[in-house]
Coordinates of C-alpha atoms and ligand atoms in Angstrom, one line a residue:
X1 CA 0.0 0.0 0.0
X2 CA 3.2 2.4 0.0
X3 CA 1.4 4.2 -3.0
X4 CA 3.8 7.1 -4.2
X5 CA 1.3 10.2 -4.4
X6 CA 3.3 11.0 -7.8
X7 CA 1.9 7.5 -9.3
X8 CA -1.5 8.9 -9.5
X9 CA -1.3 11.1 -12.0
X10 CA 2.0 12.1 -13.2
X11 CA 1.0 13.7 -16.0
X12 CA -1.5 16.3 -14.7
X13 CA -0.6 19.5 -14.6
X14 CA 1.7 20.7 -11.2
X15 CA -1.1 22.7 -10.1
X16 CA -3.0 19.4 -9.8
X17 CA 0.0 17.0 -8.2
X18 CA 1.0 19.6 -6.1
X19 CA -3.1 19.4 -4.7
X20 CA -2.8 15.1 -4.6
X21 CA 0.3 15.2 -3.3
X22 CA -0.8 17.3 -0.5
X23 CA -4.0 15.2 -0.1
X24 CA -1.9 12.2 0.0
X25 CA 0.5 13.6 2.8
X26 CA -2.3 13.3 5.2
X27 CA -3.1 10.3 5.3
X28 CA -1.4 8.4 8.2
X29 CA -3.7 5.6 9.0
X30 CA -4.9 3.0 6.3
X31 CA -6.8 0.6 8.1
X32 CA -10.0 -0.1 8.1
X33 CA -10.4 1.9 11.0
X34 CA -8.7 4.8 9.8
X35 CA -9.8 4.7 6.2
X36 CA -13.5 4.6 7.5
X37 CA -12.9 8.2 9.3
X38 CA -10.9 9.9 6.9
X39 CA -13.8 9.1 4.3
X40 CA -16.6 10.3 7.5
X41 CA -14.8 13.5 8.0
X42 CA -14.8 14.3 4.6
X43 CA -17.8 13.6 4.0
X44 CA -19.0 15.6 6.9
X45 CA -17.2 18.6 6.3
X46 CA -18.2 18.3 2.8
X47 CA -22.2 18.4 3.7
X48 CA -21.2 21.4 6.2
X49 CA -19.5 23.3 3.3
X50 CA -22.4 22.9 0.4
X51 CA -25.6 21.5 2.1
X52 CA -25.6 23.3 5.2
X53 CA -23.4 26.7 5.1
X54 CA -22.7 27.7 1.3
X55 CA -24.2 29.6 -1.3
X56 CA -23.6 27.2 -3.9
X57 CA -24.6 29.0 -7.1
X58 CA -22.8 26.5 -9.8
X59 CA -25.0 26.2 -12.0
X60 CA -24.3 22.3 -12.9
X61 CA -25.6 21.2 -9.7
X62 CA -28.8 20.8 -7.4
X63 CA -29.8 19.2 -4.2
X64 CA -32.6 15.9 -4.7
X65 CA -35.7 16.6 -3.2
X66 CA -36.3 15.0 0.4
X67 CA -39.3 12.9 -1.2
X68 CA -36.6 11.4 -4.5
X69 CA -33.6 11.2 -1.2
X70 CA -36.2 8.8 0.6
X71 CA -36.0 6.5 -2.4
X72 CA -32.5 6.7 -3.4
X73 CA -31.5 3.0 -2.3
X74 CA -27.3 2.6 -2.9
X75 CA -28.0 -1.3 -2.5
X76 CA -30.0 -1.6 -5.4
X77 CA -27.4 0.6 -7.6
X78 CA -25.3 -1.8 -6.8
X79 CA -27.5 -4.8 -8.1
X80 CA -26.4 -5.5 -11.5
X81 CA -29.7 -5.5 -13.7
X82 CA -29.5 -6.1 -17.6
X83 CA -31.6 -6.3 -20.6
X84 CA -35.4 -5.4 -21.0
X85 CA -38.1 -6.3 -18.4
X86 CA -39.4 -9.6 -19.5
X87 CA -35.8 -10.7 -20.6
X88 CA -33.6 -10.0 -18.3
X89 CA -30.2 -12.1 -18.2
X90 CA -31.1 -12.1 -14.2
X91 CA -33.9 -13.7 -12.3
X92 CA -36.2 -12.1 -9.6
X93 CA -35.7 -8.7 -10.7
X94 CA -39.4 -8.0 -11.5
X95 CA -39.7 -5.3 -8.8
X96 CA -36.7 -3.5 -10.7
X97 CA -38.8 -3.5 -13.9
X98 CA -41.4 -1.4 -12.4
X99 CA -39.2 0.8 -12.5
X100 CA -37.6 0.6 -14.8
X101 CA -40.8 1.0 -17.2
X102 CA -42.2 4.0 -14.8
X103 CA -38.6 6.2 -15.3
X104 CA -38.6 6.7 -18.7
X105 CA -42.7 6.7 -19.1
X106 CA -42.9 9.8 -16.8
X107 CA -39.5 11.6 -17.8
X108 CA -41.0 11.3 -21.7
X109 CA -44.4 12.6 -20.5
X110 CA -42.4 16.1 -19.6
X111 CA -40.3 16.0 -22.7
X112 CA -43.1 16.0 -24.9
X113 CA -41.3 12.7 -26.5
X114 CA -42.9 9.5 -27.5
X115 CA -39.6 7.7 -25.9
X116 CA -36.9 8.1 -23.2
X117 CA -34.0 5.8 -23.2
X118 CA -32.9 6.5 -19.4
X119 CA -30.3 4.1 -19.1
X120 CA -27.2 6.2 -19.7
X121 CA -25.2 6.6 -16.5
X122 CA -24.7 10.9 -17.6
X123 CA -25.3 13.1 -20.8
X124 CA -21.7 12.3 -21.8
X125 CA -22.5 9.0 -22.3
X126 CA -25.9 9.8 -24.0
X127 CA -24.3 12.2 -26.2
X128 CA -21.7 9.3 -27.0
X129 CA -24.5 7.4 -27.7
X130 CA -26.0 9.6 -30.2
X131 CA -22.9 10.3 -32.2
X132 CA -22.1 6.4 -32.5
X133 CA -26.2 5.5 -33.7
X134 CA -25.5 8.5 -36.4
X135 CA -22.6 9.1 -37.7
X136 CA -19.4 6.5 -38.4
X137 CA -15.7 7.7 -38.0
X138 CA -14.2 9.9 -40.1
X139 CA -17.9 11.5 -40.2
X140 CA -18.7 15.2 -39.4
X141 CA -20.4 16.7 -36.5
X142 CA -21.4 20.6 -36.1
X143 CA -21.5 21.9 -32.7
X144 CA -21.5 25.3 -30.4
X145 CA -18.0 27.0 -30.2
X146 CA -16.4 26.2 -26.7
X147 CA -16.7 30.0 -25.8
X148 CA -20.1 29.8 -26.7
X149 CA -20.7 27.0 -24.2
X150 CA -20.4 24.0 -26.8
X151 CA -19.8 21.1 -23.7
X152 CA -16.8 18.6 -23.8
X153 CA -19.2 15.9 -24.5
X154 CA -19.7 18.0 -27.9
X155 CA -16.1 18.8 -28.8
X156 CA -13.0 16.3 -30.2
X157 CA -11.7 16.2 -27.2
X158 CA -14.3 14.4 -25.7
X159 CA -16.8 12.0 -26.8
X160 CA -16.9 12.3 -30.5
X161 CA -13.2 11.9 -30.3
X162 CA -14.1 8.9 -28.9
X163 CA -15.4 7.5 -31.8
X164 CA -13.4 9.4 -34.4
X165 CA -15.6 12.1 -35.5
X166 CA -14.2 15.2 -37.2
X167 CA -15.6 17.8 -35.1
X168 CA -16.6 21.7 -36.9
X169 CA -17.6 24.3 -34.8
X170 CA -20.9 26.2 -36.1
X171 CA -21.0 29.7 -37.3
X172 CA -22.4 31.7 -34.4
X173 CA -23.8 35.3 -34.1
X174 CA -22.6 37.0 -31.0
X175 CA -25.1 39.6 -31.0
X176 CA -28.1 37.2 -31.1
X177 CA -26.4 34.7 -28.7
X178 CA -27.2 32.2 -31.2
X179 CA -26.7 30.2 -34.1
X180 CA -25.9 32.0 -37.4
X181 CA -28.7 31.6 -39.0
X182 CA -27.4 33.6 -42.0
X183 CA -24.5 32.2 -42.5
X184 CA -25.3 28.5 -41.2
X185 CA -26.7 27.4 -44.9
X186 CA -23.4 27.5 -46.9
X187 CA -21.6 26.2 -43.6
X188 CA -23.7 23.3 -44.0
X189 CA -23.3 22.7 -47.8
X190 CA -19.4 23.2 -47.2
X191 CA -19.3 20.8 -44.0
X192 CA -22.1 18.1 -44.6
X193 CA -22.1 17.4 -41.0
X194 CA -24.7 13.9 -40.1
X195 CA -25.8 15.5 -36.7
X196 CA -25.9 19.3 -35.7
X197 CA -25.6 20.0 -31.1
X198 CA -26.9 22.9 -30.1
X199 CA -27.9 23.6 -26.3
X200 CA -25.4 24.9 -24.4
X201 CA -23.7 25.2 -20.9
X202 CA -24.6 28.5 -20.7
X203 CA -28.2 29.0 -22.6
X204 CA -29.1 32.5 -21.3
X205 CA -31.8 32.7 -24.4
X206 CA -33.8 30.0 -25.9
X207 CA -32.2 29.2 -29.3
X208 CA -34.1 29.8 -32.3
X209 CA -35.3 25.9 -33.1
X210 CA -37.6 26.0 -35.7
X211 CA -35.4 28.5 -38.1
X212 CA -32.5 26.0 -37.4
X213 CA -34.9 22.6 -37.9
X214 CA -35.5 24.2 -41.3
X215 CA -31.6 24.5 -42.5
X216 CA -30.6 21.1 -40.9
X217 CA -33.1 19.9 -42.7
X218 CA -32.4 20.7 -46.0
X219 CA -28.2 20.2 -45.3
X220 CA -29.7 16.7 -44.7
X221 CA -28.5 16.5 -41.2
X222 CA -30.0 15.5 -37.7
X223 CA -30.8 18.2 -34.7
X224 CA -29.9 17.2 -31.5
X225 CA -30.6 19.7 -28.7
X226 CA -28.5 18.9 -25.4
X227 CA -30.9 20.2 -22.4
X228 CA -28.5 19.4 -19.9
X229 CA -28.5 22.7 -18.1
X230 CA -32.2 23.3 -19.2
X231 CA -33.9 20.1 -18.9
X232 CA -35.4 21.3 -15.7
X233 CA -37.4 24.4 -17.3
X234 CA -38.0 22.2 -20.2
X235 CA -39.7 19.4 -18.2
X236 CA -41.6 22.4 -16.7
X237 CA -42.9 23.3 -20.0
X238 CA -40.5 26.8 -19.8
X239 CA -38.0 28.1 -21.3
X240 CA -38.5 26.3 -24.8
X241 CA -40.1 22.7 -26.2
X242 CA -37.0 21.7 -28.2
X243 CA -39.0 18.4 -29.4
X244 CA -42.0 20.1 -29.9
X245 CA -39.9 23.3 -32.1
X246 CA -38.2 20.9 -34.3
X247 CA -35.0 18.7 -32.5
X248 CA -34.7 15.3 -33.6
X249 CA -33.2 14.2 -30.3
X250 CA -33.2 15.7 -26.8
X251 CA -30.2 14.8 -24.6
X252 CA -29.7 16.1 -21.1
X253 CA -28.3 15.0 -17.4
X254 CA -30.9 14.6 -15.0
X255 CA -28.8 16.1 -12.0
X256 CA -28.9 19.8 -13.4
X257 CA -31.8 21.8 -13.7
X258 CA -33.6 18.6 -13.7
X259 CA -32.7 18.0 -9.7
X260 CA -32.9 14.1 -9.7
X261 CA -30.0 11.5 -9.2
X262 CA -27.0 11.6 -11.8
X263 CA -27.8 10.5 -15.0
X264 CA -28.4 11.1 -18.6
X265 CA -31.2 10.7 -21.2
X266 CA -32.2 10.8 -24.2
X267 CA -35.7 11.7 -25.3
X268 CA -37.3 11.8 -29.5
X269 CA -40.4 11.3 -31.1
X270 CA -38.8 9.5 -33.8
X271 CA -39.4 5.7 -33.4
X272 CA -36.3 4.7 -36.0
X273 CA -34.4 6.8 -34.1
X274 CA -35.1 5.9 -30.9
X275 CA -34.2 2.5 -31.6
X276 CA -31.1 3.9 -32.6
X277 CA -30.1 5.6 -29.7
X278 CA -31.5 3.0 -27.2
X279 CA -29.3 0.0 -29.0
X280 CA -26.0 2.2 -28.2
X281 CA -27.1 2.6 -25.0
X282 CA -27.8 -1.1 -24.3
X283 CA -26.1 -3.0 -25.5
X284 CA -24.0 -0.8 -27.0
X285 CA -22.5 1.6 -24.1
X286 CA -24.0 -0.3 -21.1
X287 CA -24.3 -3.7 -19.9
X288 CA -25.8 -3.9 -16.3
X289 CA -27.5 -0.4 -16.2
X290 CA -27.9 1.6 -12.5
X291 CA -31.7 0.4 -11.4
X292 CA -31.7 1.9 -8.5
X293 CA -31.0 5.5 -10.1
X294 CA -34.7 4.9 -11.7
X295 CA -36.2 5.0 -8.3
X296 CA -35.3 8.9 -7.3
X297 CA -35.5 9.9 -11.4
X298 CA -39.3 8.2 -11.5
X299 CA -40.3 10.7 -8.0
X300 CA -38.3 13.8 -9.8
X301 CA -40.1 13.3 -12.8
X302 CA -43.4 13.2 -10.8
X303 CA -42.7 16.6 -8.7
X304 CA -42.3 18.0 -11.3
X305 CA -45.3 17.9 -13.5
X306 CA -47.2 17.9 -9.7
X307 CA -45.6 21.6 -9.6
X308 CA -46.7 22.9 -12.8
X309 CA -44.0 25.0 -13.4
X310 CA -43.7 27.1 -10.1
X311 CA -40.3 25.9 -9.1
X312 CA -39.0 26.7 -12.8
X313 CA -40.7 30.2 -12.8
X314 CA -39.2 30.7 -9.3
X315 CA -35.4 29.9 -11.0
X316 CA -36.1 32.3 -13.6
X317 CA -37.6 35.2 -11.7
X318 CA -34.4 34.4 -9.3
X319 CA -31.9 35.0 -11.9
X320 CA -33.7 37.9 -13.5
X321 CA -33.2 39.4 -10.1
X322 CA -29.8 38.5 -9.3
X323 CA -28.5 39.4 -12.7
X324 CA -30.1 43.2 -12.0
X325 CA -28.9 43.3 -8.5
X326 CA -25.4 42.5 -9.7
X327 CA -25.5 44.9 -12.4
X328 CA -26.6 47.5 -9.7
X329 CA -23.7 46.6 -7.7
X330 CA -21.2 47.4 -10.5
X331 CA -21.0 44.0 -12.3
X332 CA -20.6 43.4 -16.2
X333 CA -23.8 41.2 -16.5
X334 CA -24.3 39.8 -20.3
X335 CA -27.2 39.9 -21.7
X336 CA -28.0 43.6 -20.6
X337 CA -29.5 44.7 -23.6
X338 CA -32.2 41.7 -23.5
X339 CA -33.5 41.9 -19.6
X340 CA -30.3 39.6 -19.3
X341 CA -31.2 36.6 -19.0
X342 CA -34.5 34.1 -19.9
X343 CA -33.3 30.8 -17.8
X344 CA -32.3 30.4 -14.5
X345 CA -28.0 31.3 -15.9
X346 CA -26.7 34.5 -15.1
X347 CA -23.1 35.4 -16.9
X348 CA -20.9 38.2 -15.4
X349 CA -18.1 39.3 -17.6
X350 CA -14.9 38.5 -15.6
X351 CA -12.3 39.8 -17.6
X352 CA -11.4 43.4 -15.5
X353 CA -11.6 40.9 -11.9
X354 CA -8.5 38.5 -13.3
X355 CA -10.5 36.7 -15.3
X356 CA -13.6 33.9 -14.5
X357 CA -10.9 31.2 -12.2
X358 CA -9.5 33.8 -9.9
X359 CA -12.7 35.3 -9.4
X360 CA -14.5 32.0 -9.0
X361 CA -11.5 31.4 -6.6
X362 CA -11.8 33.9 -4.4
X363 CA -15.5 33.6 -4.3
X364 CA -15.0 30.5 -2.9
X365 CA -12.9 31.5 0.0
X366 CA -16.0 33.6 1.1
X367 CA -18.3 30.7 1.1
X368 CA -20.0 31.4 -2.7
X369 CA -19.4 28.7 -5.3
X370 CA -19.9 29.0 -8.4
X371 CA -17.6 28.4 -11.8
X372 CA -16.0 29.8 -15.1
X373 CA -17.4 29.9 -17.9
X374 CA -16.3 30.9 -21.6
X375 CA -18.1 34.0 -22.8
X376 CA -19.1 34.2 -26.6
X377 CA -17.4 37.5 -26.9
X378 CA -13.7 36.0 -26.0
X379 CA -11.2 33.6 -28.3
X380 CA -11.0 30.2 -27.5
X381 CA -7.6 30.9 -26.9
X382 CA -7.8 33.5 -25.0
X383 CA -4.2 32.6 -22.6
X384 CA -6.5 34.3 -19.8
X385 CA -9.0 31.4 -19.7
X386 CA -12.7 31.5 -19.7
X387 CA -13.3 35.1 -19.1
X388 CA -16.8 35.0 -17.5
X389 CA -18.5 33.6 -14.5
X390 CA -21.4 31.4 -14.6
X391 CA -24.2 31.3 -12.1
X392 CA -27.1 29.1 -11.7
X393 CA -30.2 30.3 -9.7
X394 CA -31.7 26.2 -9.5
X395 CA -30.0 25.4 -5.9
X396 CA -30.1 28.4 -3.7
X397 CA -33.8 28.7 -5.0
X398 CA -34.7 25.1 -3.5
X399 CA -32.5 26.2 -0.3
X400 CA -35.3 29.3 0.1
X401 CA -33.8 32.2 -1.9
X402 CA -35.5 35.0 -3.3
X403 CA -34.9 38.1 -4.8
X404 CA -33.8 39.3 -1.0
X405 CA -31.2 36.9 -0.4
X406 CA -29.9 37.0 -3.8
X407 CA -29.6 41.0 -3.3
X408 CA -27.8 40.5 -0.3
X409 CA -25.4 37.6 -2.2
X410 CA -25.2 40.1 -5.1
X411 CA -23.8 42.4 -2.5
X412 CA -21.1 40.3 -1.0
X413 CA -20.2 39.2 -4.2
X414 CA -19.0 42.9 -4.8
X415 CA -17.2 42.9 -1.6
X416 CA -15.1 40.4 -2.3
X417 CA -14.5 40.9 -5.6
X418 CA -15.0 44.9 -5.9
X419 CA -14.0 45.9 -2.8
X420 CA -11.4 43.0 -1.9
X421 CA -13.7 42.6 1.3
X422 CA -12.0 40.1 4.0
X423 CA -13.5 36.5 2.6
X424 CA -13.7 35.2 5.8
X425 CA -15.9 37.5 7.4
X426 CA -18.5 37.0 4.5
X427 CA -18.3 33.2 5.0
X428 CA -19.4 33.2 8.2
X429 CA -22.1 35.9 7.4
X430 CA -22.9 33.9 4.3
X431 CA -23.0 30.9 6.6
X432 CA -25.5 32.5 8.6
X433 CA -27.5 33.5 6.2
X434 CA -28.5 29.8 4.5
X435 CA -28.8 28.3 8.6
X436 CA -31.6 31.4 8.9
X437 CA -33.7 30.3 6.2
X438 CA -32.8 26.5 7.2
X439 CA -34.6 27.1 10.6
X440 CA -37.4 29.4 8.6
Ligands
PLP1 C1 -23.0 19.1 -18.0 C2 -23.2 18.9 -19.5 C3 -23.1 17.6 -20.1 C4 -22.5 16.4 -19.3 O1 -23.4 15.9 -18.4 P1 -22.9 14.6 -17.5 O2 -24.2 14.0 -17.2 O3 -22.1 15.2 -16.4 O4 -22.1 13.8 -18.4 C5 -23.4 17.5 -21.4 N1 -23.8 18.5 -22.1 C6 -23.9 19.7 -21.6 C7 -24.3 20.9 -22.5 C8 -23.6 20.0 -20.3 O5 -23.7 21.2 -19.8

């Protein structure tokens, strides 16, 4: 067990095995005994950091409601489970295809899709999915410029490098936040991509489906729409219907927006391609698929058509609010000229703090977490890094925030990051703050 911290990974970066080495130094005792409470007092101090005391504002997160956390049942995750109900390679598992059919029934019932394959352990995986049922290596795929939020799961570095696509980045129209739609035509003709990606990892305004539906169509190509930051206002019936405007395919992780387990989908009205998709899923991408991750996704599913919408107009109206208050405060907010925002993202313009890490970083030491994101304005190779900061309104609305707290968030944001404020000093206020509403 004499593990040298180094053999982990030596070829990250020396930020990175400077951080594991320094995890590593600490551990002294690897017995069971000691093991067990060095995994307890992580996890505890974790849950004090995020569930109990932070302002967690990433917006690539969420908390699972306590009626989908009284389901979530870690021993049936770890029951393997494989093949359809009826014919499955295992015996006695017909209390697992219960739910295994109610899952994707009430996920597709919010989607506005005649089928959801919810097998795919994340989005990544669904999208890998995708790319493999549609296009063959050495094939094209069109997808959202990194700096425009186009995902890793989108881009050749990630999973359609995986299966050798050549990967274009669309023509995009900074002033519209969108798709070019003028110039997206000839890219098309010149490119002959098999599947266009849009939906993004930072989607402040809906994108215009139908008008893209339309070129796709005639360039021959399939839409996908990945909802994985939007799924949860789409499954509310707000923001936009991508299946109902025109997308071929709907991907999204259900952890997001969404607020269930971890997990990814992939929704359509298109039988053909539905069976497409599925067959890369299983038995293409997965064998023994994670059963007990249908349990918690089945109850999200269910809150949310129960709510009928409120908790997705409550994220919006949240953001609309914060991105105001933090204009007021001083802040570059994007999106000014349009009311800033339609979803529940908020970008601020980080480029005059240091850029979106070092603000993100200091944030953190005050208790606020949130992340960088690429803004649609910068180069991809900008050496300063992603140049904005990217909030999400979905958490800190289910931990009780309204347009108050968010003021008062907005406020300590400037602090630190304004008025170089002392982060401790906000931590503990900010700390204060979420145990307040806790006890509310
Ligand atoms: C987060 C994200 C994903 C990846 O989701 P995972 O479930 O974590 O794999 C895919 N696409 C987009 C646009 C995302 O923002």
């Amino acid at each position: 067990m004499s593990q040298e911290p180094q053999s982990i990974a030596p070829w990250a970066s020396p930020v990175a095995r400077a951080r594991i080495a320094e995890v590593a130094a600490g551990f002294t005792d690897l017995s069971l005994d000691g093991v067990t409470g060095t995994v307890r007092r992580a996890l505890g101090e974790h849950a004090r950091r995020f569930d109990d005391e932070g302002i967690v504002l990433y917006a690539g997160t969420n908390v699972m409601s306590p009626a989908a956390q009284r389901v979530s049942e870690p021993l049936v995750s770890a029951r393997p489970s494989m093949g359809w109900p009826g014919e499955k390679y295992q015996t006695g598992l017909d209390q697992l295809d219960i739910l295994e059919v109610l899952a994707p029934t009430l996920v597709a019932r919010l989607v506005g899709a005649r089928f959801a394959e919810v097998r795919s352990q994340s989005a990544t995986f669904a999208n890998l999915a995708v790319y493999t049922a549609l296009a063959a290596p050495g094939d094209t795929i069109a997808v959202l410029p990194q700096r425009a939020g186009g995902h890793t799961s989108h881009h050749a570095v990630g999973a359609p490098g995986v299966r050798g696509l050549r990967v274009v980045d669309l023509p995009y129209d900074v002033g519209a936040l969108d798709v070019d739609l003028h110039a997206l035509p000839e890219f098309l003709e010149d490119q002959r991509p098999r599947v266009v990606v849009i939906g993004a990892s930072l989607l402040l305004f809906p994108h215009r489906v139908e008008a893209i539906r339309e070129i796709t169509e005639a360039a021959g190509a399939v839409l996908v729409y990945d909802a994985s930051h939007m799924a949860g206002l789409v499954a509310a019936g707000r923001f936009q219907r991508p299946l109902a405007e025109g997308a071929q395919l709907l991907t999204f992780s259900t952890y997001k927006s969404f607020g269930g387990p971890p997990g990814g989908v992939i929704a359509t009205n298109d039988a053909d391609l539905a069976e497409r998709v599925s067959t890369m899923v299983f038995p293409g991408l997965t064998a023994n698929y994670d059963a007990g991750r249908l349990a918690p996704l089945a109850v999200t599913a269910a809150e949310i058509h129960q709510d009928g919408g409120a908790y997705a107009d409550r994220c919006v109206a949240n953001a609309k609010a914060f991105a105001a208050a933090l204009h007021d405060e001083g802040f570059t907010v994007a999106g000014a000229d349009r009311g800033f925002t339609e979803s529940h993202h908020v970008a601020v313009d980080a480029h005059l703090l240091g850029g979106g890490r070092a603000a993100a970083a200091r944030l953190a030491a005050a208790g606020i977490y949130l992340s960088a994101v690429g803004l649609p304005w910068q180069n991809d190779d900008d050496p300063a890094g992603d140049r904005g900061l990217r909030i999400g309104t979905q958490e800190v609305t289910r931990r009780g925030f309204g347009p108050d707290e968010l003021r008062q968030t907005a406020a300590w944001m400037a602090e630190v990051l304004l008025r170089d404020a002392d982060p401790d000093a906000i931590r503990k206020a900010a700390a204060d703050l979420r145990t307040g509403l806790l006890a509310r």
